Amino acid sequence: MATTLEFSPAQLASTQHLGAFGLILEEDGGLVAGARMEVGYGRRNLESISVRLPLGQVLNYSDRVDFLAAPAYNCALAAAFERLLDLEIPERAHHIRLILLELNRICSHLNFYANLARVLGQLPLMNHCLRERERFSDILEMYCGSRLGFGAICLGGVVGDATDGWFFRIEKAILSLRDFLPELDQLLLSHPFFEERTRGLAVIPREEAERWNILGPNARASGLASEDERITRPYGAYLKEQVQPTIFSGASGDVNARARIRAGEILQSAGIIEKCFRRIPSGNHRIRVGMEVSPSPGKAVSSVEGPRGTVTALAETGGGNCPSNVRFFCPSAMAVQMLPRLLRGIQVEDVFLVIHSLDISFSEVDK
Amino acid sequence: MSNTEMQTRFELVLGNLCEVPNFLEGCGTLEIEVEKKVFSDLVKHWTGLPRASRPRLRGMGTSRKDGGVGLFHVILDAGARLPLLVISSVCSSSRPLPRLSEIWPHAAWWEKEISHFEDLSIEGSATAGETRWLPR
């Protein structure tokens, strides 16, 4: 006999570290017969608030769209505004933005592993992942004084210049991270229990990933290797760094592939940051833009590769100092759309493993 | 990618229904504003294209203006290294917007957002609230 299991937003936000959403499962014989998601519990209406604020202040709000990917939203919107204002930002600022984006990607992926380890009952590994993430949070705090919503990207560049001391701390953290990744592989990714439980679980075939617009690491785990804005449409300092696609041999689109690909991406990000250190030019980190700038009427679109996939921002101005329209198109919403299909037919105990494997941020779904 | 190759790709996506600017290289976004009729023709054109040649829908949204009349934007990705294409058309609460989820299933999310937050209806839905939501 089928049973209905209801998970409330408060329960999922507090015990599963997922965010505020409702989940209703139809369970039959230990398997999920149907699933339904209810979103909107954490809606903050950030897009509507944005049209009441001057351009410079809107950027601070874009930090809040996804608390785990603040620089990606910040950078996407700043690039759109800069296009509207016809601003050429200094090369050094482009490079610092790249470092911030890649550091954030590492932080976000480590958070992903911490959550995954917790769901699997590997609590010591969860603590190790969080310990590594702390190092990167310290680095970001050293740069801008904040550990989550950084407010590091502003109109015309970045808020502060990067110092040698900061670079030194990043190098040290990357060294420690390189030592940690084999441990992660041994304790989680190559562990026979993990292999057995995740192989062939909640598979997203390549065609389905394309059809449902699955983005970022989830798409790359399904075999869409070039599904990366840094490769298909490079922006800022990525034009010079020329990111290579993540070569991932086991792109089977299951939970295992989605978990494994992020370890490769952490290494890739570390490599990009190190390459960037060697090429970062000297000079100004920003050009001064007044508080009350009014771009000429028009619209601009900009996209940035965030930790969960491509973040697209659309900005429109009508001639005043506030934007007339701001829209964000986020990758997690696309994954949420696909979730009910993925959950059908799996065991009830695997439900949260599958949800965590997609690395959904409900903060950006509800924006 | 050369300017001519870009031009050819955009002509395929737009099906000669609207003009593509002559100079594309280095432009970040290609913006085209079309009339409602042309937009409906474009939707028909995209429906007829084979899946491999179809542009990718990156987002859709509206910007409201006075008197319930606003602009409906569709952001398309015509291919790697090509500027993003923003096609805008006038929309009003009196006339439903074309249903793009027939061509791109993932558009259902944004259609729902538009019908709920902007009070605009989508073609084929009796009321705004009946827009197809998460697949069951």
PDB file of N, CA, C and O in Angstrom, chain A residues 36-37 39 43 83 207 210-215 227 229 231-234 299-301 303 310 312 314 316 325 327 329 333-334 336-337 340-341 344 365 367, chain B residues 28-29 31 33 51 56-63 71 73 75 77 79-84 86 88 105-106 108-110 113 117-118 133-136:
ATOM      1  N   ARG A  36       7.008  15.161  -5.411  1.00  0.00           N
ATOM      2  CA  ARG A  36       6.589  16.522  -5.769  1.00  0.00           C
ATOM      3  C   ARG A  36       7.367  17.512  -4.906  1.00  0.00           C
ATOM      4  O   ARG A  36       7.588  17.281  -3.716  1.00  0.00           O
ATOM      5  N   MET A  37       7.820  18.569  -5.535  1.00  0.00           N
ATOM      6  CA  MET A  37       8.578  19.587  -4.797  1.00  0.00           C
ATOM      7  C   MET A  37       7.706  20.826  -4.672  1.00  0.00           C
ATOM      8  O   MET A  37       6.985  21.167  -5.595  1.00  0.00           O
ATOM      9  N   VAL A  39       8.300  24.790  -3.961  1.00  0.00           N
ATOM     10  CA  VAL A  39       9.332  25.811  -3.758  1.00  0.00           C
ATOM     11  C   VAL A  39       8.665  27.155  -3.455  1.00  0.00           C
ATOM     12  O   VAL A  39       7.449  27.295  -3.581  1.00  0.00           O
ATOM     13  N   ARG A  43      11.466  32.789  -0.659  1.00  0.00           N
ATOM     14  CA  ARG A  43      11.558  33.831  -1.672  1.00  0.00           C
ATOM     15  C   ARG A  43      11.793  35.197  -1.033  1.00  0.00           C
ATOM     16  O   ARG A  43      11.136  35.571  -0.072  1.00  0.00           O
ATOM     17  N   ARG A  83      28.797  46.757 -19.097  1.00  0.00           N
ATOM     18  CA  ARG A  83      28.513  46.804 -20.538  1.00  0.00           C
ATOM     19  C   ARG A  83      27.561  47.963 -20.839  1.00  0.00           C
ATOM     20  O   ARG A  83      27.717  48.676 -21.812  1.00  0.00           O
ATOM     21  N   GLU A 207      21.184  13.062 -23.329  1.00  0.00           N
ATOM     22  CA  GLU A 207      20.080  13.701 -24.076  1.00  0.00           C
ATOM     23  C   GLU A 207      19.115  14.394 -23.115  1.00  0.00           C
ATOM     24  O   GLU A 207      18.623  15.482 -23.392  1.00  0.00           O
ATOM     25  N   GLU A 210      20.564  17.605 -21.866  1.00  0.00           N
ATOM     26  CA  GLU A 210      20.429  18.670 -22.870  1.00  0.00           C
ATOM     27  C   GLU A 210      18.995  19.177 -22.912  1.00  0.00           C
ATOM     28  O   GLU A 210      18.744  20.375 -22.957  1.00  0.00           O
ATOM     29  N   ARG A 211      18.070  18.230 -22.879  1.00  0.00           N
ATOM     30  CA  ARG A 211      16.634  18.544 -22.987  1.00  0.00           C
ATOM     31  C   ARG A 211      16.155  19.390 -21.814  1.00  0.00           C
ATOM     32  O   ARG A 211      15.406  20.337 -21.992  1.00  0.00           O
ATOM     33  N   TRP A 212      16.625  19.072 -20.602  1.00  0.00           N
ATOM     34  CA  TRP A 212      16.177  19.791 -19.422  1.00  0.00           C
ATOM     35  C   TRP A 212      17.134  20.895 -18.996  1.00  0.00           C
ATOM     36  O   TRP A 212      17.033  21.406 -17.885  1.00  0.00           O
ATOM     37  N   ASN A 213      18.078  21.218 -19.888  1.00  0.00           N
ATOM     38  CA  ASN A 213      18.993  22.332 -19.652  1.00  0.00           C
ATOM     39  C   ASN A 213      19.758  22.188 -18.330  1.00  0.00           C
ATOM     40  O   ASN A 213      19.897  23.144 -17.577  1.00  0.00           O
ATOM     41  N   ILE A 214      20.219  20.975 -18.056  1.00  0.00           N
ATOM     42  CA  ILE A 214      21.042  20.758 -16.868  1.00  0.00           C
ATOM     43  C   ILE A 214      22.391  21.411 -17.133  1.00  0.00           C
ATOM     44  O   ILE A 214      22.953  21.258 -18.221  1.00  0.00           O
ATOM     45  N   LEU A 215      22.886  22.156 -16.168  1.00  0.00           N
ATOM     46  CA  LEU A 215      24.085  22.960 -16.395  1.00  0.00           C
ATOM     47  C   LEU A 215      25.218  22.564 -15.461  1.00  0.00           C
ATOM     48  O   LEU A 215      25.010  21.848 -14.486  1.00  0.00           O
ATOM     49  N   GLU A 227      30.153  21.872 -21.637  1.00  0.00           N
ATOM     50  CA  GLU A 227      29.070  22.648 -21.013  1.00  0.00           C
ATOM     51  C   GLU A 227      29.682  23.525 -19.907  1.00  0.00           C
ATOM     52  O   GLU A 227      29.501  23.282 -18.719  1.00  0.00           O
ATOM     53  N   GLU A 229      30.814  27.737 -19.427  1.00  0.00           N
ATOM     54  CA  GLU A 229      30.871  29.072 -20.009  1.00  0.00           C
ATOM     55  C   GLU A 229      32.314  29.579 -20.125  1.00  0.00           C
ATOM     56  O   GLU A 229      32.618  30.395 -20.986  1.00  0.00           O
ATOM     57  N   ILE A 231      34.664  27.970 -21.254  1.00  0.00           N
ATOM     58  CA  ILE A 231      35.209  27.429 -22.497  1.00  0.00           C
ATOM     59  C   ILE A 231      34.416  27.945 -23.699  1.00  0.00           C
ATOM     60  O   ILE A 231      34.981  28.385 -24.682  1.00  0.00           O
ATOM     61  N   THR A 232      33.099  27.897 -23.603  1.00  0.00           N
ATOM     62  CA  THR A 232      32.278  28.243 -24.776  1.00  0.00           C
ATOM     63  C   THR A 232      32.205  29.750 -25.029  1.00  0.00           C
ATOM     64  O   THR A 232      32.085  30.178 -26.167  1.00  0.00           O
ATOM     65  N   ARG A 233      32.216  30.530 -23.979  1.00  0.00           N
ATOM     66  CA  ARG A 233      32.112  31.977 -24.163  1.00  0.00           C
ATOM     67  C   ARG A 233      32.985  32.660 -23.095  1.00  0.00           C
ATOM     68  O   ARG A 233      32.459  33.249 -22.152  1.00  0.00           O
ATOM     69  N   PRO A 234      34.341  32.555 -23.245  1.00  0.00           N
ATOM     70  CA  PRO A 234      35.213  33.052 -22.170  1.00  0.00           C
ATOM     71  C   PRO A 234      35.020  34.552 -21.921  1.00  0.00           C
ATOM     72  O   PRO A 234      34.738  35.303 -22.846  1.00  0.00           O
ATOM     73  N   LYS A 299      19.790  47.386 -22.782  1.00  0.00           N
ATOM     74  CA  LYS A 299      19.845  46.158 -21.973  1.00  0.00           C
ATOM     75  C   LYS A 299      21.131  45.388 -22.272  1.00  0.00           C
ATOM     76  O   LYS A 299      21.710  45.532 -23.350  1.00  0.00           O
ATOM     77  N   ALA A 300      21.541  44.620 -21.310  1.00  0.00           N
ATOM     78  CA  ALA A 300      22.769  43.837 -21.469  1.00  0.00           C
ATOM     79  C   ALA A 300      22.600  42.498 -20.783  1.00  0.00           C
ATOM     80  O   ALA A 300      21.934  42.397 -19.757  1.00  0.00           O
ATOM     81  N   VAL A 301      23.204  41.488 -21.369  1.00  0.00           N
ATOM     82  CA  VAL A 301      23.167  40.147 -20.787  1.00  0.00           C
ATOM     83  C   VAL A 301      24.601  39.709 -20.538  1.00  0.00           C
ATOM     84  O   VAL A 301      25.486  40.010 -21.331  1.00  0.00           O
ATOM     85  N   SER A 303      26.963  36.302 -18.785  1.00  0.00           N
ATOM     86  CA  SER A 303      26.900  34.998 -18.129  1.00  0.00           C
ATOM     87  C   SER A 303      28.268  34.599 -17.594  1.00  0.00           C
ATOM     88  O   SER A 303      29.293  34.927 -18.185  1.00  0.00           O
ATOM     89  N   THR A 310      26.047  27.650 -15.310  1.00  0.00           N
ATOM     90  CA  THR A 310      26.076  28.998 -15.871  1.00  0.00           C
ATOM     91  C   THR A 310      25.018  29.891 -15.239  1.00  0.00           C
ATOM     92  O   THR A 310      23.841  29.549 -15.216  1.00  0.00           O
ATOM     93  N   THR A 312      23.219  33.426 -15.609  1.00  0.00           N
ATOM     94  CA  THR A 312      23.009  34.473 -16.610  1.00  0.00           C
ATOM     95  C   THR A 312      22.262  35.638 -15.957  1.00  0.00           C
ATOM     96  O   THR A 312      21.301  35.410 -15.226  1.00  0.00           O
ATOM     97  N   LEU A 314      20.393  39.395 -16.724  1.00  0.00           N
ATOM     98  CA  LEU A 314      19.867  40.342 -17.712  1.00  0.00           C
ATOM     99  C   LEU A 314      19.604  41.648 -16.978  1.00  0.00           C
ATOM    100  O   LEU A 314      18.916  41.653 -15.952  1.00  0.00           O
ATOM    101  N   GLU A 316      18.524  45.840 -17.468  1.00  0.00           N
ATOM    102  CA  GLU A 316      17.933  46.819 -18.381  1.00  0.00           C
ATOM    103  C   GLU A 316      17.893  48.157 -17.677  1.00  0.00           C
ATOM    104  O   GLU A 316      17.601  48.204 -16.469  1.00  0.00           O
ATOM    105  N   ASN A 325      15.066  46.816 -14.908  1.00  0.00           N
ATOM    106  CA  ASN A 325      14.764  45.385 -14.875  1.00  0.00           C
ATOM    107  C   ASN A 325      16.043  44.604 -14.581  1.00  0.00           C
ATOM    108  O   ASN A 325      17.084  44.883 -15.165  1.00  0.00           O
ATOM    109  N   ARG A 327      17.147  40.449 -14.040  1.00  0.00           N
ATOM    110  CA  ARG A 327      16.713  39.054 -14.006  1.00  0.00           C
ATOM    111  C   ARG A 327      17.937  38.145 -13.882  1.00  0.00           C
ATOM    112  O   ARG A 327      18.953  38.382 -14.521  1.00  0.00           O
ATOM    113  N   PHE A 329      19.082  34.072 -14.172  1.00  0.00           N
ATOM    114  CA  PHE A 329      18.679  32.728 -14.595  1.00  0.00           C
ATOM    115  C   PHE A 329      19.674  31.750 -13.974  1.00  0.00           C
ATOM    116  O   PHE A 329      20.859  31.792 -14.298  1.00  0.00           O
ATOM    117  N   ALA A 333      17.549  25.884 -10.503  1.00  0.00           N
ATOM    118  CA  ALA A 333      16.131  25.768 -10.846  1.00  0.00           C
ATOM    119  C   ALA A 333      15.922  24.664 -11.875  1.00  0.00           C
ATOM    120  O   ALA A 333      14.935  23.918 -11.825  1.00  0.00           O
ATOM    121  N   MET A 334      16.869  24.553 -12.800  1.00  0.00           N
ATOM    122  CA  MET A 334      16.751  23.531 -13.850  1.00  0.00           C
ATOM    123  C   MET A 334      16.879  22.125 -13.244  1.00  0.00           C
ATOM    124  O   MET A 334      16.190  21.198 -13.653  1.00  0.00           O
ATOM    125  N   VAL A 336      16.106  21.340 -10.130  1.00  0.00           N
ATOM    126  CA  VAL A 336      14.895  21.100  -9.324  1.00  0.00           C
ATOM    127  C   VAL A 336      13.767  20.590 -10.224  1.00  0.00           C
ATOM    128  O   VAL A 336      13.009  19.701  -9.859  1.00  0.00           O
ATOM    129  N   GLN A 337      13.711  21.163 -11.450  1.00  0.00           N
ATOM    130  CA  GLN A 337      12.666  20.740 -12.388  1.00  0.00           C
ATOM    131  C   GLN A 337      12.782  19.269 -12.732  1.00  0.00           C
ATOM    132  O   GLN A 337      11.800  18.597 -12.994  1.00  0.00           O
ATOM    133  N   PRO A 340      11.873  15.424  -9.599  1.00  0.00           N
ATOM    134  CA  PRO A 340      10.820  14.422  -9.437  1.00  0.00           C
ATOM    135  C   PRO A 340      10.994  13.213 -10.349  1.00  0.00           C
ATOM    136  O   PRO A 340      10.711  12.088  -9.970  1.00  0.00           O
ATOM    137  N   ARG A 341      11.508  13.425 -11.562  1.00  0.00           N
ATOM    138  CA  ARG A 341      11.762  12.304 -12.480  1.00  0.00           C
ATOM    139  C   ARG A 341      12.886  11.425 -11.966  1.00  0.00           C
ATOM    140  O   ARG A 341      12.848  10.208 -12.102  1.00  0.00           O
ATOM    141  N   ARG A 344      11.881   9.127  -8.897  1.00  0.00           N
ATOM    142  CA  ARG A 344      10.925   8.031  -9.097  1.00  0.00           C
ATOM    143  C   ARG A 344      11.652   6.693  -9.278  1.00  0.00           C
ATOM    144  O   ARG A 344      12.585   6.584 -10.063  1.00  0.00           O
ATOM    145  N   VAL A 365      17.215  29.129  -6.138  1.00  0.00           N
ATOM    146  CA  VAL A 365      15.943  28.713  -6.745  1.00  0.00           C
ATOM    147  C   VAL A 365      14.857  29.731  -6.364  1.00  0.00           C
ATOM    148  O   VAL A 365      14.062  30.158  -7.195  1.00  0.00           O
ATOM    149  N   LYS A 367      15.405  32.821  -4.947  1.00  0.00           N
ATOM    150  CA  LYS A 367      15.921  34.202  -5.064  1.00  0.00           C
ATOM    151  C   LYS A 367      14.950  35.293  -4.606  1.00  0.00           C
ATOM    152  O   LYS A 367      14.163  35.809  -5.264  1.00  0.00           O
TER     153      LYS A 367
ATOM    154  N   GLY B  28      29.148  41.569 -27.354  1.00  0.00           N
ATOM    155  CA  GLY B  28      28.815  40.651 -26.262  1.00  0.00           C
ATOM    156  C   GLY B  28      27.409  40.100 -26.363  1.00  0.00           C
ATOM    157  O   GLY B  28      27.166  38.929 -26.114  1.00  0.00           O
ATOM    158  N   THR B  29      26.471  40.944 -26.747  1.00  0.00           N
ATOM    159  CA  THR B  29      25.071  40.539 -26.835  1.00  0.00           C
ATOM    160  C   THR B  29      24.483  41.095 -28.123  1.00  0.00           C
ATOM    161  O   THR B  29      24.798  42.203 -28.523  1.00  0.00           O
ATOM    162  N   GLU B  31      21.061  42.260 -29.638  1.00  0.00           N
ATOM    163  CA  GLU B  31      19.686  42.577 -29.215  1.00  0.00           C
ATOM    164  C   GLU B  31      18.817  42.856 -30.427  1.00  0.00           C
ATOM    165  O   GLU B  31      19.195  43.635 -31.275  1.00  0.00           O
ATOM    166  N   GLU B  33      14.709  43.721 -31.378  1.00  0.00           N
ATOM    167  CA  GLU B  33      13.344  43.965 -30.911  1.00  0.00           C
ATOM    168  C   GLU B  33      12.402  43.715 -32.083  1.00  0.00           C
ATOM    169  O   GLU B  33      12.597  44.290 -33.157  1.00  0.00           O
ATOM    170  N   ARG B  51      16.222  19.363 -33.851  1.00  0.00           N
ATOM    171  CA  ARG B  51      16.696  19.659 -32.507  1.00  0.00           C
ATOM    172  C   ARG B  51      18.166  20.109 -32.468  1.00  0.00           C
ATOM    173  O   ARG B  51      18.536  21.011 -31.728  1.00  0.00           O
ATOM    174  N   ARG B  56      19.729  27.340 -28.161  1.00  0.00           N
ATOM    175  CA  ARG B  56      19.418  26.896 -26.803  1.00  0.00           C
ATOM    176  C   ARG B  56      18.770  28.039 -26.046  1.00  0.00           C
ATOM    177  O   ARG B  56      19.242  29.172 -26.143  1.00  0.00           O
ATOM    178  N   LEU B  57      17.715  27.750 -25.341  1.00  0.00           N
ATOM    179  CA  LEU B  57      17.050  28.802 -24.570  1.00  0.00           C
ATOM    180  C   LEU B  57      17.787  28.988 -23.246  1.00  0.00           C
ATOM    181  O   LEU B  57      17.891  28.058 -22.451  1.00  0.00           O
ATOM    182  N   ARG B  58      18.309  30.185 -23.015  1.00  0.00           N
ATOM    183  CA  ARG B  58      19.084  30.438 -21.807  1.00  0.00           C
ATOM    184  C   ARG B  58      18.248  31.129 -20.732  1.00  0.00           C
ATOM    185  O   ARG B  58      18.620  31.153 -19.570  1.00  0.00           O
ATOM    186  N   GLY B  59      17.159  31.726 -21.159  1.00  0.00           N
ATOM    187  CA  GLY B  59      16.308  32.383 -20.163  1.00  0.00           C
ATOM    188  C   GLY B  59      15.202  33.148 -20.838  1.00  0.00           C
ATOM    189  O   GLY B  59      15.262  33.413 -22.044  1.00  0.00           O
ATOM    190  N   MET B  60      14.163  33.433 -20.097  1.00  0.00           N
ATOM    191  CA  MET B  60      13.109  34.300 -20.615  1.00  0.00           C
ATOM    192  C   MET B  60      12.507  35.070 -19.447  1.00  0.00           C
ATOM    193  O   MET B  60      12.475  34.588 -18.314  1.00  0.00           O
ATOM    194  N   GLY B  61      12.091  36.272 -19.727  1.00  0.00           N
ATOM    195  CA  GLY B  61      11.535  37.097 -18.655  1.00  0.00           C
ATOM    196  C   GLY B  61      10.863  38.319 -19.243  1.00  0.00           C
ATOM    197  O   GLY B  61      10.912  38.541 -20.454  1.00  0.00           O
ATOM    198  N   THR B  62      10.239  39.074 -18.387  1.00  0.00           N
ATOM    199  CA  THR B  62       9.540  40.258 -18.872  1.00  0.00           C
ATOM    200  C   THR B  62      10.023  41.489 -18.126  1.00  0.00           C
ATOM    201  O   THR B  62      10.579  41.400 -17.039  1.00  0.00           O
ATOM    202  N   SER B  63       9.820  42.627 -18.736  1.00  0.00           N
ATOM    203  CA  SER B  63      10.029  43.875 -17.997  1.00  0.00           C
ATOM    204  C   SER B  63       8.752  44.672 -18.154  1.00  0.00           C
ATOM    205  O   SER B  63       8.303  44.913 -19.269  1.00  0.00           O
ATOM    206  N   LEU B  71       7.742  44.400 -22.038  1.00  0.00           N
ATOM    207  CA  LEU B  71       8.532  43.691 -23.036  1.00  0.00           C
ATOM    208  C   LEU B  71       8.778  42.260 -22.567  1.00  0.00           C
ATOM    209  O   LEU B  71       8.994  42.023 -21.379  1.00  0.00           O
ATOM    210  N   HIS B  73      11.293  39.153 -23.047  1.00  0.00           N
ATOM    211  CA  HIS B  73      12.636  38.882 -23.562  1.00  0.00           C
ATOM    212  C   HIS B  73      12.899  37.383 -23.604  1.00  0.00           C
ATOM    213  O   HIS B  73      12.565  36.674 -22.659  1.00  0.00           O
ATOM    214  N   ILE B  75      16.250  34.912 -24.192  1.00  0.00           N
ATOM    215  CA  ILE B  75      17.710  34.893 -24.361  1.00  0.00           C
ATOM    216  C   ILE B  75      18.097  33.569 -24.991  1.00  0.00           C
ATOM    217  O   ILE B  75      17.795  32.505 -24.447  1.00  0.00           O
ATOM    218  N   ASP B  77      21.023  31.050 -27.021  1.00  0.00           N
ATOM    219  CA  ASP B  77      22.432  30.744 -27.223  1.00  0.00           C
ATOM    220  C   ASP B  77      22.504  30.012 -28.559  1.00  0.00           C
ATOM    221  O   ASP B  77      22.045  28.885 -28.692  1.00  0.00           O
ATOM    222  N   GLY B  79      25.202  29.142 -30.186  1.00  0.00           N
ATOM    223  CA  GLY B  79      26.362  28.244 -30.294  1.00  0.00           C
ATOM    224  C   GLY B  79      27.551  28.807 -29.557  1.00  0.00           C
ATOM    225  O   GLY B  79      27.560  29.978 -29.181  1.00  0.00           O
ATOM    226  N   ALA B  80      28.572  27.955 -29.372  1.00  0.00           N
ATOM    227  CA  ALA B  80      29.768  28.380 -28.646  1.00  0.00           C
ATOM    228  C   ALA B  80      30.448  29.538 -29.362  1.00  0.00           C
ATOM    229  O   ALA B  80      30.438  29.596 -30.591  1.00  0.00           O
ATOM    230  N   ARG B  81      31.023  30.423 -28.592  1.00  0.00           N
ATOM    231  CA  ARG B  81      31.782  31.593 -29.081  1.00  0.00           C
ATOM    232  C   ARG B  81      30.914  32.623 -29.788  1.00  0.00           C
ATOM    233  O   ARG B  81      31.427  33.577 -30.347  1.00  0.00           O
ATOM    234  N   LEU B  82      29.611  32.423 -29.812  1.00  0.00           N
ATOM    235  CA  LEU B  82      28.735  33.408 -30.459  1.00  0.00           C
ATOM    236  C   LEU B  82      28.105  34.294 -29.394  1.00  0.00           C
ATOM    237  O   LEU B  82      27.833  33.829 -28.286  1.00  0.00           O
ATOM    238  N   PRO B  83      27.875  35.566 -29.724  1.00  0.00           N
ATOM    239  CA  PRO B  83      27.223  36.421 -28.723  1.00  0.00           C
ATOM    240  C   PRO B  83      25.828  35.898 -28.384  1.00  0.00           C
ATOM    241  O   PRO B  83      25.166  35.293 -29.234  1.00  0.00           O
ATOM    242  N   LEU B  84      25.398  36.138 -27.152  1.00  0.00           N
ATOM    243  CA  LEU B  84      24.036  35.729 -26.771  1.00  0.00           C
ATOM    244  C   LEU B  84      23.043  36.606 -27.517  1.00  0.00           C
ATOM    245  O   LEU B  84      23.303  37.780 -27.770  1.00  0.00           O
ATOM    246  N   VAL B  86      19.364  38.323 -27.652  1.00  0.00           N
ATOM    247  CA  VAL B  86      18.189  38.692 -26.846  1.00  0.00           C
ATOM    248  C   VAL B  86      17.101  39.176 -27.791  1.00  0.00           C
ATOM    249  O   VAL B  86      17.276  40.189 -28.470  1.00  0.00           O
ATOM    250  N   SER B  88      13.371  40.598 -28.084  1.00  0.00           N
ATOM    251  CA  SER B  88      12.330  41.212 -27.251  1.00  0.00           C
ATOM    252  C   SER B  88      11.114  41.525 -28.098  1.00  0.00           C
ATOM    253  O   SER B  88      11.234  41.872 -29.272  1.00  0.00           O
ATOM    254  N   PRO B 105      11.461  22.098 -23.130  1.00  0.00           N
ATOM    255  CA  PRO B 105      10.692  21.710 -21.930  1.00  0.00           C
ATOM    256  C   PRO B 105      11.087  22.490 -20.671  1.00  0.00           C
ATOM    257  O   PRO B 105      10.250  22.774 -19.830  1.00  0.00           O
ATOM    258  N   HIS B 106      12.380  22.858 -20.565  1.00  0.00           N
ATOM    259  CA  HIS B 106      12.812  23.541 -19.344  1.00  0.00           C
ATOM    260  C   HIS B 106      12.223  24.942 -19.214  1.00  0.00           C
ATOM    261  O   HIS B 106      12.266  25.535 -18.134  1.00  0.00           O
ATOM    262  N   ALA B 108       9.315  25.658 -18.949  1.00  0.00           N
ATOM    263  CA  ALA B 108       8.143  25.583 -18.064  1.00  0.00           C
ATOM    264  C   ALA B 108       8.396  26.341 -16.766  1.00  0.00           C
ATOM    265  O   ALA B 108       7.483  26.968 -16.226  1.00  0.00           O
ATOM    266  N   TRP B 109       9.623  26.302 -16.278  1.00  0.00           N
ATOM    267  CA  TRP B 109       9.961  26.988 -15.023  1.00  0.00           C
ATOM    268  C   TRP B 109       9.731  28.499 -15.152  1.00  0.00           C
ATOM    269  O   TRP B 109       9.087  29.129 -14.330  1.00  0.00           O
ATOM    270  N   TRP B 110      10.277  29.061 -16.224  1.00  0.00           N
ATOM    271  CA  TRP B 110      10.183  30.514 -16.400  1.00  0.00           C
ATOM    272  C   TRP B 110       8.757  30.926 -16.778  1.00  0.00           C
ATOM    273  O   TRP B 110       8.316  32.012 -16.424  1.00  0.00           O
ATOM    274  N   GLU B 113       7.045  31.240 -13.603  1.00  0.00           N
ATOM    275  CA  GLU B 113       7.474  32.480 -12.928  1.00  0.00           C
ATOM    276  C   GLU B 113       6.740  33.680 -13.511  1.00  0.00           C
ATOM    277  O   GLU B 113       6.228  34.530 -12.787  1.00  0.00           O
ATOM    278  N   PHE B 117       4.261  35.730 -11.151  1.00  0.00           N
ATOM    279  CA  PHE B 117       4.752  37.003 -10.616  1.00  0.00           C
ATOM    280  C   PHE B 117       4.384  38.204 -11.473  1.00  0.00           C
ATOM    281  O   PHE B 117       4.356  39.329 -11.006  1.00  0.00           O
ATOM    282  N   GLU B 118       4.158  37.978 -12.764  1.00  0.00           N
ATOM    283  CA  GLU B 118       3.896  39.121 -13.651  1.00  0.00           C
ATOM    284  C   GLU B 118       2.432  39.181 -14.074  1.00  0.00           C
ATOM    285  O   GLU B 118       2.041  40.071 -14.805  1.00  0.00           O
ATOM    286  N   TRP B 133       3.575  22.866 -14.564  1.00  0.00           N
ATOM    287  CA  TRP B 133       4.596  23.066 -13.548  1.00  0.00           C
ATOM    288  C   TRP B 133       5.552  21.905 -13.572  1.00  0.00           C
ATOM    289  O   TRP B 133       5.785  21.303 -14.606  1.00  0.00           O
ATOM    290  N   LEU B 134       6.093  21.544 -12.461  1.00  0.00           N
ATOM    291  CA  LEU B 134       7.089  20.482 -12.415  1.00  0.00           C
ATOM    292  C   LEU B 134       6.506  19.180 -12.952  1.00  0.00           C
ATOM    293  O   LEU B 134       5.386  18.829 -12.634  1.00  0.00           O
ATOM    294  N   PRO B 135       7.245  18.472 -13.797  1.00  0.00           N
ATOM    295  CA  PRO B 135       6.695  17.240 -14.348  1.00  0.00           C
ATOM    296  C   PRO B 135       6.458  16.205 -13.261  1.00  0.00           C
ATOM    297  O   PRO B 135       7.290  16.050 -12.364  1.00  0.00           O
ATOM    298  N   ARG B 136       5.346  15.539 -13.325  1.00  0.00           N
ATOM    299  CA  ARG B 136       5.047  14.532 -12.292  1.00  0.00           C
ATOM    300  C   ARG B 136       5.522  13.169 -12.744  1.00  0.00           C
ATOM    301  O   ARG B 136       5.499  12.888 -13.911  1.00  0.00           O
TER     302      ARG B 136
END
